[in-house]
Coordinates of C-alpha atoms in Angstrom, one line a residue:
L1240 CA -47.3 26.8 49.1
L1241 CA -48.2 28.5 45.7
G1242 CA -46.2 31.1 43.9
S1243 CA -44.9 32.3 40.6
T1244 CA -41.3 32.1 39.5
A1245 CA -40.9 35.9 40.0
K1246 CA -42.3 35.8 43.5
M1247 CA -40.8 32.6 44.6
G1248 CA -37.5 32.8 42.8
T1249 CA -34.1 34.2 43.9
G1250 CA -33.8 35.0 47.6
T1251 CA -36.8 33.0 48.8
N1252 CA -35.7 30.8 51.7
V1253 CA -38.5 28.2 52.2
Q1254 CA -36.5 25.1 51.8
D1255 CA -36.5 23.7 55.4
K1256 CA -39.5 21.4 55.1
L1257 CA -40.1 21.2 51.3
I1258 CA -40.5 17.6 50.2
A1259 CA -41.9 18.1 46.6
M1260 CA -42.2 20.7 44.0
H1261 CA -44.7 20.9 41.1
D1262 CA -43.9 22.8 37.8
L1263 CA -47.3 23.6 36.3
D1264 CA -46.1 25.5 33.3
V1265 CA -43.1 25.8 31.0
P1266 CA -41.0 29.0 31.6
W1267 CA -39.3 30.9 28.8
R1268 CA -35.7 30.7 30.2
P1269 CA -33.7 27.8 31.5
S1270 CA -32.6 30.0 34.4
D1271 CA -36.2 30.1 35.6
L1272 CA -36.2 26.3 35.9
E1273 CA -32.9 26.5 37.9
Q1274 CA -34.4 29.1 40.2
R1275 CA -37.5 26.9 40.8
S1276 CA -35.3 23.8 41.6
G1277 CA -33.1 26.0 43.8
R1278 CA -36.0 26.5 46.2
I1279 CA -36.1 22.8 47.2
V1280 CA -32.6 21.4 46.2
R1281 CA -30.9 23.7 48.6
Q1282 CA -28.7 23.6 51.7
G1283 CA -30.7 23.6 54.8
N1284 CA -33.5 21.3 53.6
E1285 CA -34.2 18.8 56.3
N1286 CA -35.4 16.1 53.8
K1287 CA -32.6 13.9 52.4
N1288 CA -34.6 13.1 49.2
V1289 CA -37.0 15.5 47.5
K1290 CA -39.2 15.1 44.4
I1291 CA -39.7 17.5 41.5
Y1292 CA -42.8 17.0 39.2
R1293 CA -43.2 18.6 35.8
Y1294 CA -46.5 18.4 34.0
V1295 CA -47.0 18.2 30.2
T1296 CA -50.0 17.4 28.1
E1297 CA -49.7 15.3 25.0
E1298 CA -50.6 16.8 21.6
T1299 CA -50.4 20.3 22.9
F1300 CA -48.1 23.3 22.6
D1301 CA -46.0 22.0 25.6
A1302 CA -43.8 19.9 23.3
Y1303 CA -42.6 22.9 21.4
L1304 CA -42.1 25.0 24.5
W1305 CA -39.9 22.3 26.0
Q1306 CA -38.0 22.1 22.8
I1307 CA -37.3 25.9 23.0
I1308 CA -36.0 25.5 26.5
E1309 CA -33.8 22.6 25.4
N1310 CA -32.4 24.5 22.5
K1311 CA -31.7 27.5 24.7
Q1312 CA -30.0 25.4 27.3
R1313 CA -27.9 23.7 24.6
F1314 CA -26.8 27.1 23.3
I1315 CA -25.9 28.3 26.8
A1316 CA -24.0 25.1 27.6
Q1317 CA -21.9 25.6 24.5
I1318 CA -20.8 29.0 25.6
M1319 CA -20.3 28.3 29.3
T1320 CA -18.2 25.1 29.0
S1321 CA -15.2 24.0 27.0
K1322 CA -16.3 20.4 26.8
T1323 CA -18.4 20.8 23.7
P1324 CA -16.1 20.8 20.7
V1325 CA -17.7 23.6 18.7
R1326 CA -16.3 26.7 17.2
S1327 CA -19.5 28.7 16.9
A1328 CA -23.1 28.6 18.2
E1329 CA -26.3 30.2 17.1
D1330 CA -28.9 31.9 19.3
I1331 CA -32.4 30.5 18.6
D1332 CA -34.4 32.9 20.8
E1333 CA -35.9 34.3 17.7
A1334 CA -37.1 31.0 16.3
T1335 CA -40.7 31.2 15.0
L1336 CA -43.4 28.6 14.6
S1337 CA -45.2 28.5 11.3
Y1338 CA -48.9 28.0 11.0
A1339 CA -48.3 24.5 9.6
E1340 CA -46.2 23.5 12.6
I1341 CA -48.9 24.9 15.0
K1342 CA -51.6 23.0 13.1
A1343 CA -49.5 19.8 13.2
I1344 CA -49.0 20.1 17.0
A1345 CA -52.6 20.9 17.6
T1346 CA -53.8 17.9 15.6
G1347 CA -51.2 15.5 17.1
N1348 CA -49.2 14.9 14.0
P1349 CA -46.7 12.1 14.9
L1350 CA -44.2 13.5 12.4
I1351 CA -43.5 16.5 14.6
K1352 CA -42.5 14.2 17.5
E1353 CA -40.3 12.2 15.1
K1354 CA -38.7 15.4 13.8
M1355 CA -38.0 16.5 17.4
D1356 CA -36.5 13.2 18.3
L1357 CA -34.4 13.2 15.2
D1358 CA -33.1 16.7 16.0
I1359 CA -32.0 15.6 19.4
Q1360 CA -30.3 12.5 18.0
L1361 CA -28.6 14.5 15.2
E1362 CA -27.3 17.0 17.7
K1363 CA -25.7 14.2 19.7
L1364 CA -24.3 12.7 16.6
K1365 CA -22.9 16.1 15.4
M1366 CA -21.2 16.5 18.7
A1367 CA -19.8 13.0 18.5
K1368 CA -18.5 13.6 15.0
A1369 CA -17.0 16.9 16.0
L1370 CA -15.2 15.2 18.8
Y1371 CA -14.0 12.5 16.4
L1372 CA -12.7 15.1 14.0
Q1373 CA -11.0 16.9 16.8
Q1374 CA -9.4 13.7 18.0
Q1375 CA -8.2 12.9 14.4
H1376 CA -6.7 16.4 14.1
N1377 CA -4.9 15.9 17.5
L1378 CA -3.7 12.5 16.4
E1379 CA -2.3 13.9 13.1
H1380 CA -0.6 16.7 15.1
R1381 CA 1.0 14.3 17.5
I1382 CA 2.0 11.9 14.8
N1383 CA 3.7 14.5 12.7
E1384 CA 5.1 16.8 15.4
V1385 CA 4.8 15.8 19.0
F1386 CA 5.9 12.2 19.0
P1387 CA 8.8 12.7 16.6
R1388 CA 10.0 15.6 18.7
E1389 CA 9.8 13.7 21.9
I1390 CA 11.5 10.6 20.4
A1391 CA 14.3 12.7 19.0
K1392 CA 14.8 14.4 22.4
Y1393 CA 15.0 11.1 24.2
Q1394 CA 17.3 9.6 21.6
E1395 CA 19.6 12.6 21.9
E1396 CA 19.6 12.5 25.7
I1397 CA 20.2 8.7 25.7
S1398 CA 23.2 9.2 23.4
A1399 CA 24.6 12.0 25.6
I1400 CA 24.2 10.0 28.9
T1401 CA 25.7 6.9 27.3
D1402 CA 28.8 9.0 26.3
D1403 CA 29.1 10.5 29.7
I1404 CA 29.0 7.1 31.4
Q1405 CA 31.7 5.9 29.1
N1406 CA 33.9 9.0 29.7
L1407 CA 33.4 8.7 33.5
K1408 CA 34.7 5.2 33.5
K1409 CA 37.9 6.4 31.9
D1410 CA 38.4 9.3 34.4
T1411 CA 37.3 7.6 37.6
V1412 CA 40.0 6.1 39.8
L1413 CA 38.9 3.0 41.8
D1414 CA 40.3 1.7 45.1
E1415 CA 41.1 -1.8 46.0
D1416 CA 37.4 -2.6 46.7
G1417 CA 36.4 -1.2 43.3
K1418 CA 34.8 1.9 44.6
A1419 CA 35.4 5.4 43.1
V1420 CA 38.1 7.4 44.9
F1421 CA 36.9 10.8 45.9
S1422 CA 38.8 13.6 44.2
I1423 CA 37.8 17.1 43.1
E1424 CA 39.8 20.0 41.7
I1425 CA 38.7 23.5 42.6
N1426 CA 40.5 26.5 41.2
G1427 CA 43.7 24.4 40.6
I1428 CA 43.7 22.7 44.0
E1429 CA 42.9 19.0 44.3
Y1430 CA 40.9 17.9 47.3
N1431 CA 40.7 14.2 48.4
E1432 CA 38.5 14.9 51.5
R1433 CA 34.8 15.7 51.1
K1434 CA 34.6 18.0 54.1
L1435 CA 37.6 20.2 53.0
A1436 CA 36.4 20.2 49.4
G1437 CA 32.9 21.2 50.6
K1438 CA 34.2 24.0 52.7
A1439 CA 36.3 25.3 49.8
L1440 CA 33.2 25.3 47.6
A1441 CA 31.1 27.0 50.3
D1442 CA 33.8 29.8 50.8
I1443 CA 33.7 30.5 47.0
M1444 CA 29.9 30.7 47.1
H1445 CA 29.7 33.0 50.1
A1446 CA 32.3 35.3 48.6
F1447 CA 30.1 35.4 45.4
K1448 CA 33.1 34.3 43.3
Y1449 CA 31.5 31.2 41.9
N1450 CA 31.1 32.8 38.4
N1451 CA 34.9 32.6 37.9
M1452 CA 35.3 29.3 39.6
K1453 CA 37.1 26.5 37.8
C1454 CA 36.1 23.1 39.1
L1455 CA 36.6 19.6 37.7
F1456 CA 35.0 16.4 39.2
R1457 CA 35.8 13.0 37.7
G1458 CA 36.7 14.7 34.4
M1459 CA 33.4 16.7 34.3
P1460 CA 33.4 20.5 34.6
V1461 CA 31.3 21.9 37.5
S1462 CA 29.6 25.3 37.6
I1463 CA 27.6 27.0 40.4
H1464 CA 24.5 29.0 39.9
F1465 CA 22.1 30.7 42.3
D1466 CA 18.4 29.9 41.8
G1467 CA 16.6 33.1 42.7
Y1468 CA 13.2 31.4 42.7
Q1469 CA 14.2 28.6 45.2
Q1470 CA 16.8 30.8 46.9
K1471 CA 19.3 27.9 46.7
Y1472 CA 22.6 27.2 45.0
V1473 CA 22.7 24.7 42.2
A1474 CA 25.7 22.8 40.9
R1475 CA 25.7 21.8 37.3
L1476 CA 27.8 18.9 36.0
H1477 CA 28.7 19.5 32.3
G1478 CA 29.2 16.5 30.1
K1479 CA 27.5 15.7 26.8
S1480 CA 24.4 16.5 28.9
T1481 CA 24.0 18.7 31.9
Y1482 CA 23.0 17.5 35.4
N1483 CA 21.7 19.8 38.1
I1484 CA 22.3 19.2 41.8
T1485 CA 20.7 21.3 44.5
L1486 CA 23.3 22.3 47.2
A1487 CA 22.8 22.8 50.9
N1488 CA 24.8 24.1 53.8
D1489 CA 26.3 20.7 54.6
H1490 CA 29.9 20.7 53.3
S1491 CA 30.4 16.9 53.1
G1492 CA 26.8 16.5 52.0
N1493 CA 27.3 18.6 48.9
M1494 CA 30.2 16.4 47.8
I1495 CA 28.1 13.3 48.4
R1496 CA 25.4 14.9 46.3
L1497 CA 27.8 15.3 43.4
E1498 CA 28.9 11.7 43.7
N1499 CA 25.3 10.4 43.8
A1500 CA 24.4 12.4 40.7
I1501 CA 27.2 10.7 38.8
D1502 CA 26.5 7.2 40.3
S1503 CA 22.8 7.5 39.3
L1504 CA 23.5 8.0 35.6
P1505 CA 22.8 4.3 34.8
K1506 CA 19.4 4.6 36.4
C1507 CA 18.8 7.8 34.6
L1508 CA 19.8 6.1 31.3
E1509 CA 17.3 3.3 32.1
K1510 CA 14.6 5.8 32.7
Y1511 CA 15.1 7.6 29.4
N1512 CA 15.2 4.3 27.6
G1513 CA 11.8 3.5 29.1
N1514 CA 10.5 6.9 28.1
L1515 CA 11.7 6.3 24.5
E1516 CA 10.0 3.0 24.3
A1517 CA 6.8 4.5 25.6
E1518 CA 6.8 7.3 23.1
Q1519 CA 7.6 4.9 20.2
Q1520 CA 4.6 2.7 21.3
N1521 CA 2.4 5.8 21.6
L1522 CA 3.4 6.8 18.0
K1523 CA 2.6 3.3 16.8
N1524 CA -0.8 3.3 18.6
A1525 CA -1.6 6.8 17.2
Q1526 CA -0.8 5.7 13.6
Q1527 CA -3.1 2.7 14.0
E1528 CA -6.0 4.9 15.3
F1529 CA -5.5 7.7 12.7
G1530 CA -7.7 7.4 9.7
I1531 CA -10.3 5.1 11.3
P1532 CA -13.7 6.1 10.0
F1533 CA -16.3 7.7 12.2
A1534 CA -18.1 4.7 13.7
Q1535 CA -21.6 6.3 13.5
E1536 CA -21.2 7.8 10.0
N1537 CA -23.9 5.5 8.4
E1538 CA -26.3 6.3 11.2
F1539 CA -25.6 10.0 10.9
Q1540 CA -26.2 10.1 7.2
E1541 CA -29.4 8.0 7.5
K1542 CA -30.8 10.4 10.1
M1543 CA -29.8 13.4 8.2
L1544 CA -31.7 12.1 5.1
R1545 CA -34.8 11.3 7.2
A1546 CA -34.7 14.7 8.8
K1547 CA -34.7 16.4 5.4
E1548 CA -37.6 14.1 4.3
L1549 CA -39.6 15.1 7.4
E1550 CA -38.8 18.8 6.8
T1551 CA -40.1 18.6 3.3
I1552 CA -43.3 16.8 4.4
L1553 CA -44.0 19.3 7.2
N1554 CA -43.2 22.3 5.0
A1555 CA -45.6 21.0 2.3
D1556 CA -48.5 22.4 4.3
D1557 CA -47.4 25.9 3.4
L1558 CA -48.8 25.3 -0.1
Q1559 CA -52.3 24.5 1.3
P1560 CA -54.9 27.3 1.8
E1561 CA -54.2 29.2 5.1
K1562 CA -56.4 28.4 8.0
T1563 CA -56.5 30.4 11.3
I1564 CA -55.3 28.4 14.3
Y1565 CA -55.9 29.7 17.8
V1566 CA -53.3 28.7 20.4
R1567 CA -54.0 29.7 24.0
S1568 CA -50.8 30.8 25.9

């Protein structure tokens, strides 16, 4: 099956039996290559594996044409993805080929190939260095702002929870078995039964009078709020820190939820201590990584120097008498 990119491109469904595709020329746009491949690497092809052949001839204009395609695709990729750490990109569609470069390609000058290989390697090194600089910038930001802010937040929360635990010990009455005796004060009335206390709280919520409610549980003030997003009531225990408890329609269950929230404060404190240690370790690791030189800096500088040398050599032909070179397209 023979066809041009225009005739056999988008919309041509011939993939069922295709086993191999042969690219005989170099198109001008990367999208043309994608359309060609899309005829065979396509849903509906009955072959599990297919082959794509592309033909080039050494010491011809093919090398430059493929370089143009590569440069265009690199430019497109920089625009279409956020993975490449660049702030700007240049379109090279208007790149021109001097007579000296054409002559060098036609005569098989090995310096042209070396220059092309260097350009590819330098592009990779530039991207690696840009990523390194971005990482160093991120490390500096995290060292100076993020980690200190998180550490201070955890330290403040740990201090608040520690104070709340100490205050609760003073205000909690224990029975003979050492368990906390249930007691809650709602609008001046003390309740010692969970079900009655839960019903009293539910009546206040259903009457929409929770904004003026005065509630005290184990020495900690309690307020009720309605979460419009979740469409649920939330109780807040106010100590040095604030603890949110989602309420339900179970009267006794709501009182148990308040008790569990207070009883879980030691575990909460342990969690924040772990978070603090992790952030302090992250800060230490970041400080060790910050300022480490770019690992490929020497290689980058050497290749930059060699690229400039090659550019000088190749441009030297511009000083020679002009000679007409015919290139068949």
